[in-house]
Coordinates of C-alpha atoms and ligand atoms in Angstrom, one line a residue:
M1 CA 16.8 -10.6 21.4
S2 CA 14.4 -7.8 20.2
L3 CA 16.0 -4.5 18.8
Q4 CA 15.3 -1.1 19.0
W5 CA 13.9 0.4 15.7
D6 CA 13.2 4.0 15.2
L7 CA 10.6 4.8 12.1
F8 CA 10.3 8.0 10.7
C9 CA 7.0 9.1 8.8
R10 CA 6.3 12.5 7.2
V11 CA 3.0 12.8 5.9
V12 CA 3.1 14.2 2.8
D13 CA -0.6 14.0 1.4
N14 CA -3.2 11.1 1.4
F15 CA -2.9 8.1 3.3
G16 CA -0.1 6.0 2.3
D17 CA 2.7 7.5 4.4
V18 CA 1.1 6.7 7.4
G19 CA -0.3 3.5 6.0
V20 CA 2.8 1.7 4.8
C21 CA 4.5 3.0 8.1
W22 CA 1.9 1.7 10.4
R23 CA 1.5 -1.7 8.7
L24 CA 5.5 -2.0 8.8
A25 CA 5.6 -0.8 12.6
H26 CA 2.8 -3.2 13.4
D27 CA 4.6 -6.0 11.8
L28 CA 7.8 -5.5 13.3
A29 CA 6.2 -5.4 16.6
A30 CA 4.1 -8.5 16.0
R31 CA 7.6 -10.2 15.5
G32 CA 8.8 -9.1 18.9
E33 CA 10.7 -5.7 17.9
K34 CA 10.6 -2.7 19.7
L35 CA 9.3 0.7 17.8
R36 CA 9.3 4.2 18.2
L37 CA 7.4 5.8 15.2
W38 CA 8.2 9.2 14.9
I39 CA 5.3 11.0 12.9
D40 CA 4.4 14.9 12.1
D41 CA 0.7 14.0 11.7
P42 CA -0.9 11.3 13.6
S43 CA -4.3 11.7 13.0
A44 CA -5.3 9.1 10.3
L45 CA -3.9 6.6 13.1
Q46 CA -7.3 7.3 15.1
W47 CA -9.4 5.4 12.4
M48 CA -6.8 3.4 10.7
A49 CA -5.3 2.0 13.9
P50 CA -7.7 2.2 16.7
H51 CA -6.8 1.3 20.1
P52 CA -5.8 -1.2 21.7
R53 CA -2.4 -0.8 19.7
P54 CA 0.9 -3.0 20.3
A55 CA 2.5 -1.7 23.7
S56 CA 5.8 -2.2 21.9
I57 CA 5.2 0.6 19.7
E58 CA 5.7 4.2 20.9
I59 CA 4.1 6.7 18.9
R60 CA 6.4 10.2 19.2
H61 CA 5.8 13.4 17.6
W62 CA 8.2 14.2 15.1
D63 CA 9.6 17.3 17.2
A64 CA 9.8 15.4 20.4
P65 CA 13.1 15.2 21.9
A66 CA 15.3 12.4 21.2
A67 CA 17.8 12.8 24.0
G68 CA 18.0 10.2 26.6
L69 CA 16.3 7.5 24.5
A70 CA 17.8 4.0 24.4
P71 CA 19.8 4.3 21.2
P72 CA 18.5 2.7 17.9
D73 CA 19.9 -0.6 16.1
V74 CA 18.0 0.6 13.0
V75 CA 16.6 3.8 11.9
I76 CA 14.1 3.6 9.2
E77 CA 13.4 6.9 6.8
A78 CA 10.3 6.1 4.9
F79 CA 10.3 7.9 1.7
G80 CA 13.2 10.1 2.0
C81 CA 11.3 12.2 5.0
E82 CA 14.6 13.5 6.0
L83 CA 15.4 12.7 9.6
P84 CA 15.4 15.7 12.3
K85 CA 19.1 17.1 12.0
A86 CA 19.2 16.6 16.1
F87 CA 18.4 12.9 15.5
V88 CA 21.1 12.5 13.0
A89 CA 23.7 14.1 15.3
Q90 CA 22.9 12.0 18.0
M91 CA 23.1 8.7 16.0
A92 CA 26.8 10.2 14.7
V93 CA 27.6 9.8 18.5
Q94 CA 26.5 6.7 19.1
A95 CA 28.9 4.0 20.3
R96 CA 27.4 1.6 17.9
P97 CA 26.0 3.7 14.8
P98 CA 22.6 2.3 13.8
L99 CA 22.0 0.8 10.6
W100 CA 20.2 3.7 8.6
L101 CA 17.8 2.7 6.0
N102 CA 15.8 4.7 3.6
L103 CA 12.6 2.8 2.8
E104 CA 11.9 3.8 -0.8
Y105 CA 8.5 4.0 -2.5
L106 CA 7.2 0.6 -4.3
S107 CA 7.8 0.3 -8.0
A108 CA 8.2 -2.6 -10.7
E109 CA 10.6 -0.8 -12.7
S110 CA 14.1 -2.1 -13.5
Y111 CA 16.1 0.5 -11.5
V112 CA 14.6 -0.9 -8.3
E113 CA 16.8 -4.0 -8.7
R114 CA 19.9 -1.9 -9.3
S115 CA 19.4 0.6 -6.2
H116 CA 18.5 -1.9 -3.9
G117 CA 21.0 -2.1 -1.2
L118 CA 23.1 0.7 -2.3
S119 CA 24.8 3.0 0.4
S120 CA 25.2 6.7 0.4
P121 CA 28.0 8.2 3.1
Q122 CA 26.4 11.0 5.0
F123 CA 28.3 13.9 6.5
S124 CA 26.7 14.0 10.0
G125 CA 29.3 17.0 11.6
P126 CA 30.9 15.8 15.0
G127 CA 31.2 12.5 15.8
R128 CA 31.9 9.5 12.9
G129 CA 30.3 9.8 9.5
L130 CA 27.3 7.8 9.0
T131 CA 26.0 5.6 5.8
K132 CA 22.4 5.6 4.6
R133 CA 21.4 2.5 2.7
F134 CA 18.6 2.2 0.1
F135 CA 16.0 -0.3 0.6
Y136 CA 13.5 -0.8 -2.3
P137 CA 10.3 -2.9 -2.1
G138 CA 9.4 -4.8 -5.1
F139 CA 7.9 -7.7 -6.8
T140 CA 11.3 -9.9 -7.0
S141 CA 14.1 -11.7 -5.1
R142 CA 16.5 -9.0 -5.9
T143 CA 14.3 -6.2 -4.2
G144 CA 13.2 -5.8 -0.6
G145 CA 9.6 -7.6 -1.1
L146 CA 6.4 -6.8 0.0
L147 CA 5.0 -6.0 3.3
R148 CA 3.2 -9.3 4.4
E149 CA 2.3 -10.5 7.7
P150 CA 2.9 -14.0 8.5
D151 CA -0.8 -14.9 9.3
L152 CA -2.1 -13.1 6.3
L153 CA -2.8 -16.2 4.2
K154 CA -4.4 -18.2 7.0
S155 CA -6.6 -15.2 7.9
Q156 CA -7.8 -15.3 4.4
A157 CA -8.4 -18.9 4.4
E158 CA -10.3 -18.6 7.4
F159 CA -12.5 -15.5 6.5
D160 CA -16.3 -15.2 6.0
A161 CA -16.8 -12.6 3.4
A162 CA -20.7 -12.6 3.9
A163 CA -20.6 -12.4 7.6
W164 CA -17.8 -9.4 7.4
L165 CA -20.0 -7.7 4.6
S166 CA -23.3 -8.1 6.9
S167 CA -21.6 -7.1 10.2
H168 CA -20.5 -3.3 8.1
G169 CA -24.1 -3.1 7.2
V170 CA -23.6 -4.5 3.3
H171 CA -26.4 -7.1 2.3
R172 CA -25.6 -8.4 -0.8
R173 CA -28.3 -10.3 -3.1
A174 CA -27.7 -14.0 -4.5
G175 CA -25.8 -13.3 -7.9
Q176 CA -24.8 -9.7 -6.9
T177 CA -21.5 -8.4 -7.8
V178 CA -19.6 -6.4 -5.1
V179 CA -16.9 -3.6 -6.1
S180 CA -14.8 -1.8 -3.8
L181 CA -13.8 1.9 -4.9
F182 CA -10.8 3.7 -3.7
T183 CA -9.5 6.4 -6.1
Y184 CA -8.3 9.7 -6.3
A185 CA -10.6 12.3 -8.3
N186 CA -10.8 10.7 -11.6
M187 CA -12.2 12.0 -14.9
A188 CA -13.5 8.4 -15.7
L189 CA -15.4 8.3 -12.8
P190 CA -18.6 9.0 -14.7
A191 CA -18.2 6.8 -17.4
L192 CA -17.4 3.8 -14.8
L193 CA -20.4 4.5 -12.8
S194 CA -22.7 4.6 -15.8
E195 CA -21.3 0.7 -16.6
L196 CA -21.5 -0.2 -12.9
A197 CA -25.2 1.1 -12.9
Q198 CA -26.3 -1.1 -15.7
A199 CA -24.8 -4.3 -14.1
D200 CA -26.1 -6.2 -10.9
V201 CA -23.5 -4.7 -8.9
L202 CA -23.3 -3.2 -5.2
L203 CA -20.5 -0.4 -5.2
L204 CA -18.5 0.3 -1.8
V205 CA -17.2 3.5 -1.9
C206 CA -14.1 4.0 0.5
A207 CA -14.2 7.3 2.5
G208 CA -12.6 10.5 1.4
K209 CA -12.1 12.3 -1.9
V210 CA -14.1 10.1 -4.2
Q211 CA -17.1 10.3 -2.0
D212 CA -17.1 14.2 -2.4
Q213 CA -16.8 13.9 -5.9
M214 CA -20.0 11.5 -6.1
T215 CA -21.9 13.8 -3.7
R216 CA -21.3 16.8 -6.4
M217 CA -22.0 14.6 -9.5
T218 CA -25.6 13.5 -11.2
L219 CA -25.1 10.0 -10.3
P220 CA -26.9 7.2 -12.6
A221 CA -30.2 6.4 -11.5
D222 CA -29.7 2.8 -11.2
L223 CA -26.4 2.7 -9.3
N224 CA -26.5 1.1 -6.2
W225 CA -23.9 2.3 -3.9
L226 CA -22.8 2.7 -0.3
A227 CA -20.7 5.1 1.3
L228 CA -18.4 3.5 3.9
P229 CA -16.9 5.2 6.6
F230 CA -13.0 5.1 7.3
L231 CA -12.2 1.5 8.2
S232 CA -9.5 0.2 10.3
Q233 CA -6.5 -1.0 8.1
P234 CA -7.7 -4.6 9.1
N235 CA -10.8 -3.9 7.9
F236 CA -9.8 -2.1 5.0
D237 CA -8.1 -5.6 4.0
R238 CA -11.3 -7.5 5.0
L239 CA -13.1 -5.2 2.6
L240 CA -10.7 -6.1 -0.1
W241 CA -11.2 -9.7 0.5
A242 CA -15.0 -9.5 0.5
C243 CA -15.4 -8.0 -3.1
D244 CA -15.2 -9.4 -6.3
L245 CA -13.4 -6.8 -7.9
N246 CA -11.3 -3.6 -6.3
F247 CA -10.3 -0.3 -7.2
V248 CA -7.2 0.8 -5.4
R249 CA -4.8 3.7 -5.6
G250 CA -1.4 4.6 -4.3
E251 CA 0.9 2.1 -2.8
D252 CA -0.5 0.1 0.3
S253 CA -4.2 -0.7 -0.9
F254 CA -2.3 -1.5 -4.4
V255 CA -0.1 -4.2 -2.6
R256 CA -3.1 -5.3 -0.1
A257 CA -5.4 -5.6 -3.5
Q258 CA -2.5 -8.1 -4.6
W259 CA -2.7 -10.0 -1.5
A260 CA -6.7 -9.9 -1.6
G261 CA -6.3 -12.5 -4.8
K262 CA -9.3 -10.8 -6.9
P263 CA -9.3 -8.8 -10.0
F264 CA -8.3 -5.2 -9.3
V265 CA -7.9 -1.8 -10.9
W266 CA -5.1 0.5 -10.0
H267 CA -5.2 4.3 -9.9
I268 CA -1.5 5.0 -9.5
Y269 CA -0.5 8.5 -7.6
P270 CA -0.6 10.7 -10.5
Q271 CA 2.5 12.6 -11.2
D272 CA 2.4 16.5 -13.0
D273 CA 5.5 14.9 -15.5
L274 CA 3.5 11.9 -16.2
A275 CA 6.2 9.8 -14.3
H276 CA 3.5 7.7 -13.3
A277 CA 3.2 6.2 -16.9
P278 CA 6.0 4.0 -17.0
K279 CA 5.7 2.9 -13.4
L280 CA 2.2 1.8 -14.5
E281 CA 3.5 0.0 -17.5
A282 CA 6.4 -1.5 -15.6
F283 CA 4.0 -3.2 -13.2
M284 CA 1.6 -4.6 -16.0
A285 CA 4.4 -5.8 -17.9
R286 CA 5.6 -8.2 -14.8
W287 CA 1.9 -8.8 -13.7
L288 CA 0.2 -9.9 -16.9
A289 CA 3.7 -11.5 -18.5
D290 CA 1.7 -15.0 -17.9
A291 CA -1.8 -13.9 -18.2
D292 CA -4.4 -15.1 -20.8
A293 CA -3.9 -12.9 -23.7
T294 CA -7.5 -11.7 -23.8
L295 CA -7.4 -10.6 -20.1
A296 CA -3.9 -8.9 -20.5
N297 CA -5.4 -6.9 -23.5
H298 CA -8.5 -5.9 -21.5
Y299 CA -6.4 -5.2 -18.1
R300 CA -4.2 -2.7 -20.4
T301 CA -6.9 -1.2 -21.9
L302 CA -9.1 -0.7 -18.7
W303 CA -5.8 0.6 -16.8
R304 CA -4.7 3.0 -19.2
Q305 CA -8.2 4.5 -19.5
W306 CA -8.8 4.3 -15.9
N307 CA -5.3 6.4 -15.2
G308 CA -6.1 8.9 -17.9
L309 CA -3.6 7.4 -20.6
Q310 CA -6.1 7.1 -23.1
P311 CA -9.7 8.1 -23.2
W312 CA -12.4 5.7 -21.7
A313 CA -14.1 3.9 -24.6
T314 CA -17.4 2.5 -23.5
P315 CA -18.1 -0.4 -22.6
S316 CA -14.2 -0.6 -21.0
L317 CA -15.1 -2.7 -17.8
N318 CA -16.6 -5.4 -19.3
L319 CA -17.5 -6.9 -15.9
P320 CA -18.5 -10.5 -17.2
E321 CA -15.0 -11.0 -19.0
L322 CA -13.1 -9.5 -15.9
L323 CA -15.2 -11.9 -13.4
R324 CA -14.6 -14.9 -15.7
L325 CA -10.8 -14.6 -16.2
G326 CA -9.5 -12.5 -13.4
P327 CA -10.0 -14.5 -10.2
A328 CA -7.5 -17.4 -11.4
H329 CA -5.0 -14.9 -12.7
A330 CA -5.2 -13.0 -9.3
Q331 CA -4.8 -16.2 -7.4
A332 CA -1.8 -17.5 -9.5
W333 CA -0.3 -13.8 -9.1
R334 CA -0.7 -14.3 -5.1
A335 CA 1.0 -17.3 -5.0
H336 CA 3.6 -16.3 -7.2
L337 CA 4.3 -13.3 -4.9
A338 CA 4.0 -15.5 -1.6
E339 CA 6.8 -17.4 -2.7
Q340 CA 9.4 -14.4 -2.1
D341 CA 10.5 -13.3 1.6
D342 CA 8.5 -10.5 2.5
L343 CA 9.8 -7.1 3.4
T344 CA 9.8 -7.2 7.1
S345 CA 11.6 -10.5 7.3
Q346 CA 14.2 -9.1 5.0
L347 CA 14.5 -6.0 7.2
I348 CA 15.2 -8.0 10.3
H349 CA 17.5 -10.3 8.8
L350 CA 19.5 -7.1 7.3
A351 CA 19.2 -5.9 10.9
R352 CA 20.5 -9.0 12.7
K353 CA 23.3 -9.2 10.2
T354 CA 24.6 -5.8 10.9
S355 CA 23.7 -5.2 14.6
Ligands
TRH401 C1 -10.1 4.5 2.7 C2 -9.2 3.6 3.8 C3 -7.5 3.5 3.5 N1 -7.1 3.0 4.5 C4 -5.5 2.7 4.5 C5 -5.2 1.7 3.5 C6 -3.9 2.2 3.2 O1 -3.0 1.7 4.5 C7 -3.9 3.8 3.4 C8 -3.9 4.3 1.8 O2 -2.8 4.4 1.3 P1 -2.4 4.1 -0.2 O3 -3.3 2.9 -0.6 O4 -0.9 3.7 -0.5 O5 -3.1 5.3 -0.9 P2 -2.9 7.0 -0.8 O6 -3.3 7.7 -2.0 O7 -3.9 7.1 0.1 O8 -1.7 7.0 -0.3 C9 -0.7 7.8 -1.3 O9 0.0 8.6 -0.4 C10 1.1 9.4 -1.3 C11 1.8 10.3 -0.4 C12 2.2 8.3 -1.8 O10 3.1 8.7 -2.5 C13 1.5 7.2 -2.9 O11 2.5 6.1 -3.0 C14 0.3 6.6 -1.7 O12 0.9 5.7 -0.8 O13 -5.2 4.0 3.9 C15 -7.5 2.0 5.4 O14 -6.9 1.6 6.3 N2 -9.2 2.3 5.5 C16 -9.9 2.8 5.2 O15 -11.0 3.4 5.1

């Protein structure tokens, strides 16, 4: 019997809030659940999630009235977005209060395992009190896991990279390395582009800020690059599968690069107080724990430079070494992650247990 889920998403900036929420809603719907996705700015869904969309996902504007709707079994507050007060008041007077989960940002830091599953009583005015539970995605069995749709690995196994690239106007020459670039504005971008221009590389630049930055730069004459349009989320995933090396950012593309099983470089969401630095180091500590020492040192230097934590010392990319040692490590990491229960399965299990 399917449950009714209300998923609240407030678009802070960039595309990660809506990216994660859409992917979660789609995965829940694909498993037979009923979704209402409440969102304040659905504009990115036009390219990220083109029609046809699953009929069991109803997209509602954040301020749309909630009165008279079928009461939810589960309410997910994504990234602490603060539910509308009228909605909380309605939850409090429901005959059976819904399971209220706060879906937290992804981190490899140790506090995640300690915090995952904790509850916090919420004063909600008339009616009974409500309890909010904290649900932390993560990389270990003591966390909520990662979004991984059931057919992901099968789809990858059946994927024809050359056909997909060609269908998107990308024609790689034999022996050419294809690199994707999805990043925030980055001081190290000129240095990276200069190194890529000296290699036999075709650079596929994702739509958004980095394309704007590149159009304002003097680019290396030998740089072979292509500006991509905004891709649907499934096609964005396939871009990462088709490339030999992926530069990703934020949270969702960071996870999808790990599922792609290819070498990747992460531009973490930068924070003014440098709080992103320990988050970056915590992930590298887990991700490189079993890596070849040469590769681990290479990645640590490259990632710190790409994230502005140390100056870029050319050559930093050292593509031949990265492509020699990186693929086996990336595939081993993906296999390790695939052993843990995925996030959506854990959510459904929790919801059924408490509904
Ligand atoms: C460029 C591109 C992205 N995408 C999708 C992939 C992802 O779902 C989404 C991008 O999200 P991210 O990779 O997380 O990067 P982001 O930087 O866009 O989002 C960020 O938003 C901040 C508010 C959060 O604090 C960050 O953690 C992060 O999520 O956009 C496409 O579907 N097609 C595209 O062409």
